[in-house]
Amino acid sequence: MSRHAFVFPGQGSQFPGMGRDLIRENVRAAAAHFRQADEILGFPLSRLCFEGTADELRDTAVTQPAVFVTSLAFGAALRERGLVADVVAGHSLGEYTALVWAGVLDWPSALCLVRARGELMSRLNTRTPGRMAAVIGLPSDRVEELCARTARDTGERVEVANYNSAQQTVVSGTVRGVTEFAGAATRAGAGSVVPLRTGAPFHCALMADIEDEFGERLDAVPFADPAVPVIANVTAEYVDSGAQARRLLRRQLASPVRWRQTVDLLAAEEVTALVEVGPGRVLTNLNRVNAPGVPALAVGAVEQLDRTVERLAATPV
């Protein structure tokens, strides 16, 4: 029996023109999402997605709703074509899209949360500038050791933010903390330490400063129990209830994303396809490393959408 997992990308997957081909193809559900998002937010998010520059899309307060709505639009296009997910997960920001798909959040409420999340993160970075970097070629336990040593020796903050794969771990912290860590990781044999162009030091303790304020936003929104199984970033385990989903989203701000462990769970449960729904192919590339035996497909353009629908429709059920 086929069992499709839809996975939704986070910040860093955006690109100029994302979603524009869906509108050109007159995908009605997608057009409705972009139109309503403009109305809800009170600014032309659709124009920024379709015509904005890379710099405009890099603003965290814009990036997060832009990636979220584009992912929803491609998900709606898949649904229009008769494809649905049996299980869902999302990377960081993408967890909100997954919760919408699972019926935990209605999408206008999730959009407002995502917008608020991006604004709070952006303001925090103005007060406490931070940095993130991807470490290639060191096991995660070694990265953890180097983070702890760097923090102890410098008094700065640097922590693991994303467990992306066995050979890629992302760290986050203060500018000096990440800079000092990068030197230590290179000396320890890392293949590379690549600075990431993010708008804030996501998923580390620096984010704790906005937990209370964002928690109030979460408390004001209704959360339903999942209608489709959904896996949380914080635990890499299934979410049991709407109340738990709310608690985990608050914790997610300052906790690492356990993506490798999430894909391990999906592979162990023998999903037959990992479909990245949204702009870019960051997760598709990671999924092929994490679960080489499971087909990993990207749906972030109309051409990819048509190809994926054809391929999955031909899978025996």
Short mmCIF file of the C-alpha atoms (twelve columns), coordinates in Angstrom:
data_MODEL
# 
_entry.id   MODEL 
# 
loop_
_atom_site.group_PDB 
_atom_site.id 
_atom_site.type_symbol 
_atom_site.label_atom_id 
_atom_site.label_alt_id 
_atom_site.label_comp_id 
_atom_site.label_asym_id 
_atom_site.label_seq_id 
_atom_site.Cartn_x 
_atom_site.Cartn_y 
_atom_site.Cartn_z 
_atom_site.pdbx_PDB_model_num 
ATOM 1   C CA . MET A 1   0.000  0.000  0.000   1 
ATOM 2   C CA . SER A 2   1.334  3.472  -0.891  1 
ATOM 3   C CA . ARG A 3   1.784  5.902  1.985   1 
ATOM 4   C CA . HIS A 4   2.786  9.413  1.009   1 
ATOM 5   C CA . ALA A 5   4.516  11.832 3.370   1 
ATOM 6   C CA . PHE A 6   4.270  15.537 2.550   1 
ATOM 7   C CA . VAL A 7   7.059  17.639 4.042   1 
ATOM 8   C CA . PHE A 8   7.077  21.430 4.020   1 
ATOM 9   C CA . PRO A 9   10.170 23.665 3.795   1 
ATOM 10  C CA . GLY A 10  11.220 26.538 6.012   1 
ATOM 11  C CA . GLN A 11  13.153 29.761 5.700   1 
ATOM 12  C CA . GLY A 12  16.026 29.597 3.223   1 
ATOM 13  C CA . SER A 13  13.950 27.878 0.524   1 
ATOM 14  C CA . GLN A 14  12.538 31.118 -0.895  1 
ATOM 15  C CA . PHE A 15  13.458 32.400 -4.364  1 
ATOM 16  C CA . PRO A 16  12.248 35.276 -6.558  1 
ATOM 17  C CA . GLY A 17  9.238  34.326 -8.647  1 
ATOM 18  C CA . MET A 18  8.081  31.479 -6.431  1 
ATOM 19  C CA . GLY A 19  4.478  30.500 -7.062  1 
ATOM 20  C CA . ARG A 20  4.144  32.660 -10.176 1 
ATOM 21  C CA . ASP A 21  3.875  29.674 -12.516 1 
ATOM 22  C CA . LEU A 22  0.900  28.370 -10.514 1 
ATOM 23  C CA . ILE A 23  -0.958 31.605 -11.214 1 
ATOM 24  C CA . ARG A 24  -0.011 31.490 -14.896 1 
ATOM 25  C CA . GLU A 25  -1.456 27.985 -15.052 1 
ATOM 26  C CA . ASN A 26  -4.664 29.320 -13.484 1 
ATOM 27  C CA . VAL A 27  -4.596 26.955 -10.526 1 
ATOM 28  C CA . ARG A 28  -7.688 28.298 -8.795  1 
ATOM 29  C CA . ALA A 29  -6.974 27.120 -5.266  1 
ATOM 30  C CA . ALA A 30  -3.468 28.575 -5.399  1 
ATOM 31  C CA . ALA A 31  -4.685 31.940 -6.663  1 
ATOM 32  C CA . ALA A 32  -7.228 32.085 -3.849  1 
ATOM 33  C CA . HIS A 33  -4.518 31.528 -1.222  1 
ATOM 34  C CA . PHE A 34  -2.343 34.351 -2.536  1 
ATOM 35  C CA . ARG A 35  -5.295 36.727 -2.926  1 
ATOM 36  C CA . GLN A 36  -6.599 36.084 0.582   1 
ATOM 37  C CA . ALA A 37  -3.100 36.336 2.079   1 
ATOM 38  C CA . ASP A 38  -2.741 39.836 0.631   1 
ATOM 39  C CA . GLU A 39  -6.046 40.809 2.243   1 
ATOM 40  C CA . ILE A 40  -5.233 39.256 5.623   1 
ATOM 41  C CA . LEU A 41  -1.744 40.755 5.876   1 
ATOM 42  C CA . GLY A 42  -2.594 44.151 4.419   1 
ATOM 43  C CA . PHE A 43  0.382  44.233 2.066   1 
ATOM 44  C CA . PRO A 44  1.053  42.681 -1.372  1 
ATOM 45  C CA . LEU A 45  2.682  39.394 -0.368  1 
ATOM 46  C CA . SER A 46  1.798  37.893 -3.756  1 
ATOM 47  C CA . ARG A 47  3.710  40.642 -5.588  1 
ATOM 48  C CA . LEU A 48  6.747  40.067 -3.383  1 
ATOM 49  C CA . CYS A 49  6.615  36.330 -4.141  1 
ATOM 50  C CA . PHE A 50  6.125  36.769 -7.886  1 
ATOM 51  C CA . GLU A 51  8.189  39.913 -8.544  1 
ATOM 52  C CA . GLY A 52  10.224 40.669 -5.421  1 
ATOM 53  C CA . THR A 53  14.004 40.659 -5.351  1 
ATOM 54  C CA . ALA A 54  16.096 38.223 -3.338  1 
ATOM 55  C CA . ASP A 55  16.840 41.022 -0.854  1 
ATOM 56  C CA . GLU A 56  13.148 41.810 -0.371  1 
ATOM 57  C CA . LEU A 57  12.385 38.147 0.213   1 
ATOM 58  C CA . ARG A 58  15.242 37.811 2.706   1 
ATOM 59  C CA . ASP A 59  13.503 40.007 5.291   1 
ATOM 60  C CA . THR A 60  12.413 37.450 7.896   1 
ATOM 61  C CA . ALA A 61  9.053  39.167 8.420   1 
ATOM 62  C CA . VAL A 62  8.361  38.692 4.677   1 
ATOM 63  C CA . THR A 63  10.150 35.398 4.101   1 
ATOM 64  C CA . GLN A 64  8.130  33.388 6.573   1 
ATOM 65  C CA . PRO A 65  4.628  34.233 5.283   1 
ATOM 66  C CA . ALA A 66  5.908  34.032 1.697   1 
ATOM 67  C CA . VAL A 67  7.248  30.491 2.057   1 
ATOM 68  C CA . PHE A 68  4.196  29.466 4.086   1 
ATOM 69  C CA . VAL A 69  1.635  30.696 1.522   1 
ATOM 70  C CA . THR A 70  3.596  29.347 -1.450  1 
ATOM 71  C CA . SER A 71  3.759  25.938 0.221   1 
ATOM 72  C CA . LEU A 72  0.017  26.055 0.922   1 
ATOM 73  C CA . ALA A 73  -0.626 26.963 -2.710  1 
ATOM 74  C CA . PHE A 74  1.305  23.967 -4.015  1 
ATOM 75  C CA . GLY A 75  -0.416 21.767 -1.463  1 
ATOM 76  C CA . ALA A 76  -3.777 23.032 -2.724  1 
ATOM 77  C CA . ALA A 77  -2.708 22.236 -6.290  1 
ATOM 78  C CA . LEU A 78  -1.833 18.684 -5.275  1 
ATOM 79  C CA . ARG A 79  -5.185 18.315 -3.549  1 
ATOM 80  C CA . GLU A 80  -6.969 19.606 -6.663  1 
ATOM 81  C CA . ARG A 81  -5.272 16.805 -8.582  1 
ATOM 82  C CA . GLY A 82  -6.408 14.187 -6.101  1 
ATOM 83  C CA . LEU A 83  -3.196 13.664 -4.123  1 
ATOM 84  C CA . VAL A 84  -3.276 13.832 -0.331  1 
ATOM 85  C CA . ALA A 85  -0.789 13.080 2.419   1 
ATOM 86  C CA . ASP A 86  -0.991 10.171 4.823   1 
ATOM 87  C CA . VAL A 87  1.489  11.832 7.207   1 
ATOM 88  C CA . VAL A 88  3.052  15.312 7.323   1 
ATOM 89  C CA . ALA A 89  5.997  17.173 8.809   1 
ATOM 90  C CA . GLY A 90  7.660  20.530 8.283   1 
ATOM 91  C CA . HIS A 91  11.113 21.992 8.830   1 
ATOM 92  C CA . SER A 92  10.966 24.906 11.309  1 
ATOM 93  C CA . LEU A 93  8.527  27.369 9.694   1 
ATOM 94  C CA . GLY A 94  7.254  24.437 7.630   1 
ATOM 95  C CA . GLU A 95  5.750  22.884 10.746  1 
ATOM 96  C CA . TYR A 96  2.988  25.509 10.559  1 
ATOM 97  C CA . THR A 97  2.120  24.387 7.029   1 
ATOM 98  C CA . ALA A 98  2.104  20.777 8.201   1 
ATOM 99  C CA . LEU A 99  -0.268 21.640 11.050  1 
ATOM 100 C CA . VAL A 100 -2.643 23.330 8.598   1 
ATOM 101 C CA . TRP A 101 -2.603 20.226 6.398   1 
ATOM 102 C CA . ALA A 102 -3.252 18.059 9.460   1 
ATOM 103 C CA . GLY A 103 -6.275 20.176 10.433  1 
ATOM 104 C CA . VAL A 104 -4.715 21.465 13.651  1 
ATOM 105 C CA . LEU A 105 -4.731 25.118 12.535  1 
ATOM 106 C CA . ASP A 106 -6.896 26.967 10.033  1 
ATOM 107 C CA . TRP A 107 -4.654 28.604 7.480   1 
ATOM 108 C CA . PRO A 108 -5.573 32.292 8.077   1 
ATOM 109 C CA . SER A 109 -4.752 31.888 11.779  1 
ATOM 110 C CA . ALA A 110 -1.512 30.103 10.930  1 
ATOM 111 C CA . LEU A 111 -0.602 32.884 8.490   1 
ATOM 112 C CA . CYS A 112 -1.029 35.503 11.209  1 
ATOM 113 C CA . LEU A 113 1.107  33.427 13.580  1 
ATOM 114 C CA . VAL A 114 3.810  33.036 10.955  1 
ATOM 115 C CA . ARG A 115 3.820  36.767 10.267  1 
ATOM 116 C CA . ALA A 116 4.078  37.551 13.990  1 
ATOM 117 C CA . ARG A 117 6.825  34.957 14.407  1 
ATOM 118 C CA . GLY A 118 8.854  36.537 11.611  1 
ATOM 119 C CA . GLU A 119 8.402  40.061 12.992  1 
ATOM 120 C CA . LEU A 120 9.414  39.041 16.512  1 
ATOM 121 C CA . MET A 121 12.482 37.178 15.250  1 
ATOM 122 C CA . SER A 122 13.507 40.123 13.094  1 
ATOM 123 C CA . ARG A 123 13.195 42.573 16.008  1 
ATOM 124 C CA . LEU A 124 15.152 40.250 18.265  1 
ATOM 125 C CA . ASN A 125 17.987 40.124 15.750  1 
ATOM 126 C CA . THR A 126 18.099 43.927 15.727  1 
ATOM 127 C CA . ARG A 127 18.553 43.948 19.517  1 
ATOM 128 C CA . THR A 128 20.814 40.893 19.705  1 
ATOM 129 C CA . PRO A 129 22.470 40.237 16.340  1 
ATOM 130 C CA . GLY A 130 23.109 36.578 15.679  1 
ATOM 131 C CA . ARG A 131 24.331 34.211 13.029  1 
ATOM 132 C CA . MET A 132 23.816 30.663 11.771  1 
ATOM 133 C CA . ALA A 133 26.159 28.309 9.933   1 
ATOM 134 C CA . ALA A 134 25.943 24.850 8.394   1 
ATOM 135 C CA . VAL A 135 28.660 22.427 9.431   1 
ATOM 136 C CA . ILE A 136 29.495 19.803 6.816   1 
ATOM 137 C CA . GLY A 137 31.450 16.647 7.525   1 
ATOM 138 C CA . LEU A 138 31.369 16.386 11.309  1 
ATOM 139 C CA . PRO A 139 29.005 14.085 13.246  1 
ATOM 140 C CA . SER A 140 26.431 15.915 15.330  1 
ATOM 141 C CA . ASP A 141 27.826 14.747 18.666  1 
ATOM 142 C CA . ARG A 142 31.187 16.300 17.744  1 
ATOM 143 C CA . VAL A 143 29.407 19.537 16.785  1 
ATOM 144 C CA . GLU A 144 27.664 19.518 20.170  1 
ATOM 145 C CA . GLU A 145 31.015 19.133 21.922  1 
ATOM 146 C CA . LEU A 146 32.549 22.023 19.990  1 
ATOM 147 C CA . CYS A 147 29.532 24.245 20.705  1 
ATOM 148 C CA . ALA A 148 29.839 23.554 24.434  1 
ATOM 149 C CA . ARG A 149 33.587 24.176 24.406  1 
ATOM 150 C CA . THR A 150 33.271 27.410 22.433  1 
ATOM 151 C CA . ALA A 151 30.529 28.701 24.741  1 
ATOM 152 C CA . ARG A 152 32.609 27.826 27.811  1 
ATOM 153 C CA . ASP A 153 35.809 29.392 26.481  1 
ATOM 154 C CA . THR A 154 34.277 32.595 25.096  1 
ATOM 155 C CA . GLY A 155 31.198 33.213 27.212  1 
ATOM 156 C CA . GLU A 156 29.257 33.537 23.957  1 
ATOM 157 C CA . ARG A 157 26.179 31.599 22.818  1 
ATOM 158 C CA . VAL A 158 26.433 28.895 20.142  1 
ATOM 159 C CA . GLU A 159 24.211 25.814 19.953  1 
ATOM 160 C CA . VAL A 160 22.970 23.179 17.535  1 
ATOM 161 C CA . ALA A 161 19.914 24.550 15.716  1 
ATOM 162 C CA . ASN A 162 19.188 21.868 13.101  1 
ATOM 163 C CA . TYR A 163 20.052 18.183 12.968  1 
ATOM 164 C CA . ASN A 164 19.649 18.026 9.204   1 
ATOM 165 C CA . SER A 165 21.551 14.861 8.278   1 
ATOM 166 C CA . ALA A 166 24.385 12.668 9.513   1 
ATOM 167 C CA . GLN A 167 26.852 14.986 7.776   1 
ATOM 168 C CA . GLN A 168 25.096 18.362 8.070   1 
ATOM 169 C CA . THR A 169 24.374 20.126 11.354  1 
ATOM 170 C CA . VAL A 170 23.406 23.790 11.639  1 
ATOM 171 C CA . VAL A 171 24.557 25.923 14.557  1 
ATOM 172 C CA . SER A 172 23.088 29.192 15.808  1 
ATOM 173 C CA . GLY A 173 24.140 31.860 18.268  1 
ATOM 174 C CA . THR A 174 25.773 35.229 18.694  1 
ATOM 175 C CA . VAL A 175 27.947 36.553 15.889  1 
ATOM 176 C CA . ARG A 176 31.159 36.036 17.862  1 
ATOM 177 C CA . GLY A 177 30.042 32.670 19.178  1 
ATOM 178 C CA . VAL A 178 29.373 31.254 15.698  1 
ATOM 179 C CA . THR A 179 32.554 32.836 14.311  1 
ATOM 180 C CA . GLU A 180 34.708 31.279 17.050  1 
ATOM 181 C CA . PHE A 181 32.912 27.946 16.624  1 
ATOM 182 C CA . ALA A 182 33.596 27.974 12.869  1 
ATOM 183 C CA . GLY A 183 37.336 28.215 13.499  1 
ATOM 184 C CA . ALA A 184 37.206 25.375 16.027  1 
ATOM 185 C CA . ALA A 185 35.147 23.180 13.683  1 
ATOM 186 C CA . THR A 186 37.536 23.750 10.800  1 
ATOM 187 C CA . ARG A 187 40.495 22.791 12.988  1 
ATOM 188 C CA . ALA A 188 38.555 19.695 14.105  1 
ATOM 189 C CA . GLY A 189 38.254 18.487 10.507  1 
ATOM 190 C CA . ALA A 190 34.931 19.835 9.240   1 
ATOM 191 C CA . GLY A 191 34.741 19.721 5.459   1 
ATOM 192 C CA . SER A 192 33.257 23.228 5.507   1 
ATOM 193 C CA . VAL A 193 31.406 25.665 7.727   1 
ATOM 194 C CA . VAL A 194 29.034 27.694 5.582   1 
ATOM 195 C CA . PRO A 195 27.471 30.917 6.936   1 
ATOM 196 C CA . LEU A 196 23.723 31.015 6.300   1 
ATOM 197 C CA . ARG A 197 21.952 34.160 5.159   1 
ATOM 198 C CA . THR A 198 19.179 34.091 7.737   1 
ATOM 199 C CA . GLY A 199 17.435 36.975 9.417   1 
ATOM 200 C CA . ALA A 200 18.039 35.857 13.010  1 
ATOM 201 C CA . PRO A 201 19.742 33.170 15.137  1 
ATOM 202 C CA . PHE A 202 16.878 30.678 14.967  1 
ATOM 203 C CA . HIS A 203 16.403 27.675 17.262  1 
ATOM 204 C CA . CYS A 204 18.816 28.607 20.030  1 
ATOM 205 C CA . ALA A 205 18.413 30.026 23.527  1 
ATOM 206 C CA . LEU A 206 18.590 33.606 22.224  1 
ATOM 207 C CA . MET A 207 15.040 33.059 20.958  1 
ATOM 208 C CA . ALA A 208 13.813 32.537 24.525  1 
ATOM 209 C CA . ASP A 209 13.420 36.326 24.784  1 
ATOM 210 C CA . ILE A 210 10.365 36.199 22.517  1 
ATOM 211 C CA . GLU A 211 8.774  32.999 23.877  1 
ATOM 212 C CA . ASP A 212 6.357  34.752 26.228  1 
ATOM 213 C CA . GLU A 213 5.159  37.282 23.686  1 
ATOM 214 C CA . PHE A 214 4.759  34.675 20.967  1 
ATOM 215 C CA . GLY A 215 3.156  32.330 23.478  1 
ATOM 216 C CA . GLU A 216 0.384  34.890 23.957  1 
ATOM 217 C CA . ARG A 217 -0.241 34.819 20.192  1 
ATOM 218 C CA . LEU A 218 -0.413 31.037 20.264  1 
ATOM 219 C CA . ASP A 219 -2.817 31.051 23.206  1 
ATOM 220 C CA . ALA A 220 -5.212 33.315 21.282  1 
ATOM 221 C CA . VAL A 221 -5.609 30.825 18.416  1 
ATOM 222 C CA . PRO A 222 -7.705 27.617 18.522  1 
ATOM 223 C CA . PHE A 223 -5.801 24.359 17.989  1 
ATOM 224 C CA . ALA A 224 -7.663 21.175 16.998  1 
ATOM 225 C CA . ASP A 225 -6.462 17.609 17.401  1 
ATOM 226 C CA . PRO A 226 -4.662 16.286 14.295  1 
ATOM 227 C CA . ALA A 227 -6.838 14.706 11.608  1 
ATOM 228 C CA . VAL A 228 -3.679 13.507 9.814   1 
ATOM 229 C CA . PRO A 229 -0.563 12.267 11.652  1 
ATOM 230 C CA . VAL A 230 1.930  15.123 12.066  1 
ATOM 231 C CA . ILE A 231 5.476  14.998 13.448  1 
ATOM 232 C CA . ALA A 232 6.871  17.809 15.623  1 
ATOM 233 C CA . ASN A 233 10.322 19.361 15.201  1 
ATOM 234 C CA . VAL A 234 11.078 19.475 18.910  1 
ATOM 235 C CA . THR A 235 10.511 15.775 19.602  1 
ATOM 236 C CA . ALA A 236 10.641 14.086 16.169  1 
ATOM 237 C CA . GLU A 237 7.545  12.253 17.391  1 
ATOM 238 C CA . TYR A 238 3.858  12.394 16.530  1 
ATOM 239 C CA . VAL A 239 1.717  15.180 17.964  1 
ATOM 240 C CA . ASP A 240 -1.088 13.750 20.117  1 
ATOM 241 C CA . SER A 241 -3.366 16.756 20.485  1 
ATOM 242 C CA . GLY A 242 -3.940 20.380 19.613  1 
ATOM 243 C CA . ALA A 243 -2.860 21.409 23.107  1 
ATOM 244 C CA . GLN A 244 0.426  19.596 22.664  1 
ATOM 245 C CA . ALA A 245 0.935  21.179 19.230  1 
ATOM 246 C CA . ARG A 246 0.576  24.641 20.787  1 
ATOM 247 C CA . ARG A 247 3.118  23.852 23.520  1 
ATOM 248 C CA . LEU A 248 5.606  22.430 21.044  1 
ATOM 249 C CA . LEU A 249 5.390  25.452 18.730  1 
ATOM 250 C CA . ARG A 250 6.350  27.662 21.654  1 
ATOM 251 C CA . ARG A 251 9.278  25.397 22.527  1 
ATOM 252 C CA . GLN A 252 10.290 25.219 18.861  1 
ATOM 253 C CA . LEU A 253 11.534 28.828 18.898  1 
ATOM 254 C CA . ALA A 254 14.552 28.014 21.073  1 
ATOM 255 C CA . SER A 255 14.875 24.256 20.417  1 
ATOM 256 C CA . PRO A 256 16.710 22.447 17.615  1 
ATOM 257 C CA . VAL A 257 14.907 21.060 14.593  1 
ATOM 258 C CA . ARG A 258 15.318 17.269 14.586  1 
ATOM 259 C CA . TRP A 259 14.935 16.720 10.864  1 
ATOM 260 C CA . ARG A 260 17.198 13.688 10.485  1 
ATOM 261 C CA . GLN A 261 15.300 11.959 13.288  1 
ATOM 262 C CA . THR A 262 11.980 12.922 11.668  1 
ATOM 263 C CA . VAL A 263 12.946 11.320 8.364   1 
ATOM 264 C CA . ASP A 264 14.295 8.282  10.227  1 
ATOM 265 C CA . LEU A 265 10.830 7.846  11.755  1 
ATOM 266 C CA . LEU A 266 9.099  8.178  8.390   1 
ATOM 267 C CA . ALA A 267 11.485 5.701  6.763   1 
ATOM 268 C CA . ALA A 268 11.042 3.217  9.619   1 
ATOM 269 C CA . GLU A 269 7.293  3.383  9.051   1 
ATOM 270 C CA . GLU A 270 7.847  2.580  5.371   1 
ATOM 271 C CA . VAL A 271 6.414  5.649  3.667   1 
ATOM 272 C CA . THR A 272 6.550  5.136  -0.080  1 
ATOM 273 C CA . ALA A 273 7.396  8.735  -1.032  1 
ATOM 274 C CA . LEU A 274 8.719  11.881 0.625   1 
ATOM 275 C CA . VAL A 275 7.169  14.823 -1.218  1 
ATOM 276 C CA . GLU A 276 8.562  18.292 -0.499  1 
ATOM 277 C CA . VAL A 277 5.671  20.711 -1.039  1 
ATOM 278 C CA . GLY A 278 6.808  24.311 -1.442  1 
ATOM 279 C CA . PRO A 279 9.615  26.415 -2.895  1 
ATOM 280 C CA . GLY A 280 13.109 25.037 -3.437  1 
ATOM 281 C CA . ARG A 281 14.434 21.552 -2.873  1 
ATOM 282 C CA . VAL A 282 16.381 21.837 0.381   1 
ATOM 283 C CA . LEU A 283 14.405 19.056 2.046   1 
ATOM 284 C CA . THR A 284 14.460 16.862 -1.050  1 
ATOM 285 C CA . ASN A 285 18.250 16.929 -1.032  1 
ATOM 286 C CA . LEU A 286 18.362 16.160 2.696   1 
ATOM 287 C CA . ASN A 287 15.756 13.411 2.371   1 
ATOM 288 C CA . ARG A 288 17.766 11.630 -0.306  1 
ATOM 289 C CA . VAL A 289 20.705 11.508 2.093   1 
ATOM 290 C CA . ASN A 290 18.664 10.582 5.156   1 
ATOM 291 C CA . ALA A 291 16.459 7.950  3.502   1 
ATOM 292 C CA . PRO A 292 18.119 6.815  0.253   1 
ATOM 293 C CA . GLY A 293 15.654 3.962  -0.118  1 
ATOM 294 C CA . VAL A 294 12.583 6.229  -0.228  1 
ATOM 295 C CA . PRO A 295 11.756 8.266  -3.361  1 
ATOM 296 C CA . ALA A 296 12.187 11.981 -2.585  1 
ATOM 297 C CA . LEU A 297 10.256 14.356 -4.845  1 
ATOM 298 C CA . ALA A 298 10.052 18.149 -5.000  1 
ATOM 299 C CA . VAL A 299 6.895  20.108 -5.806  1 
ATOM 300 C CA . GLY A 300 7.918  23.753 -6.018  1 
ATOM 301 C CA . ALA A 301 7.160  24.443 -9.681  1 
ATOM 302 C CA . VAL A 302 4.340  23.478 -12.049 1 
ATOM 303 C CA . GLU A 303 6.629  21.173 -14.031 1 
ATOM 304 C CA . GLN A 304 7.546  19.332 -10.826 1 
ATOM 305 C CA . LEU A 305 3.896  19.262 -9.786  1 
ATOM 306 C CA . ASP A 306 2.794  17.559 -12.994 1 
ATOM 307 C CA . ARG A 307 5.672  15.080 -12.884 1 
ATOM 308 C CA . THR A 308 5.015  14.165 -9.243  1 
ATOM 309 C CA . VAL A 309 1.279  13.722 -9.786  1 
ATOM 310 C CA . GLU A 310 1.959  11.417 -12.730 1 
ATOM 311 C CA . ARG A 311 4.506  9.399  -10.781 1 
ATOM 312 C CA . LEU A 312 2.471  9.006  -7.607  1 
ATOM 313 C CA . ALA A 313 -0.765 8.321  -9.471  1 
ATOM 314 C CA . ALA A 314 0.979  5.343  -11.081 1 
ATOM 315 C CA . THR A 315 2.011  3.924  -7.683  1 
ATOM 316 C CA . PRO A 316 -0.053 0.858  -6.712  1 
ATOM 317 C CA . VAL A 317 -2.385 1.425  -3.759  1 
# 
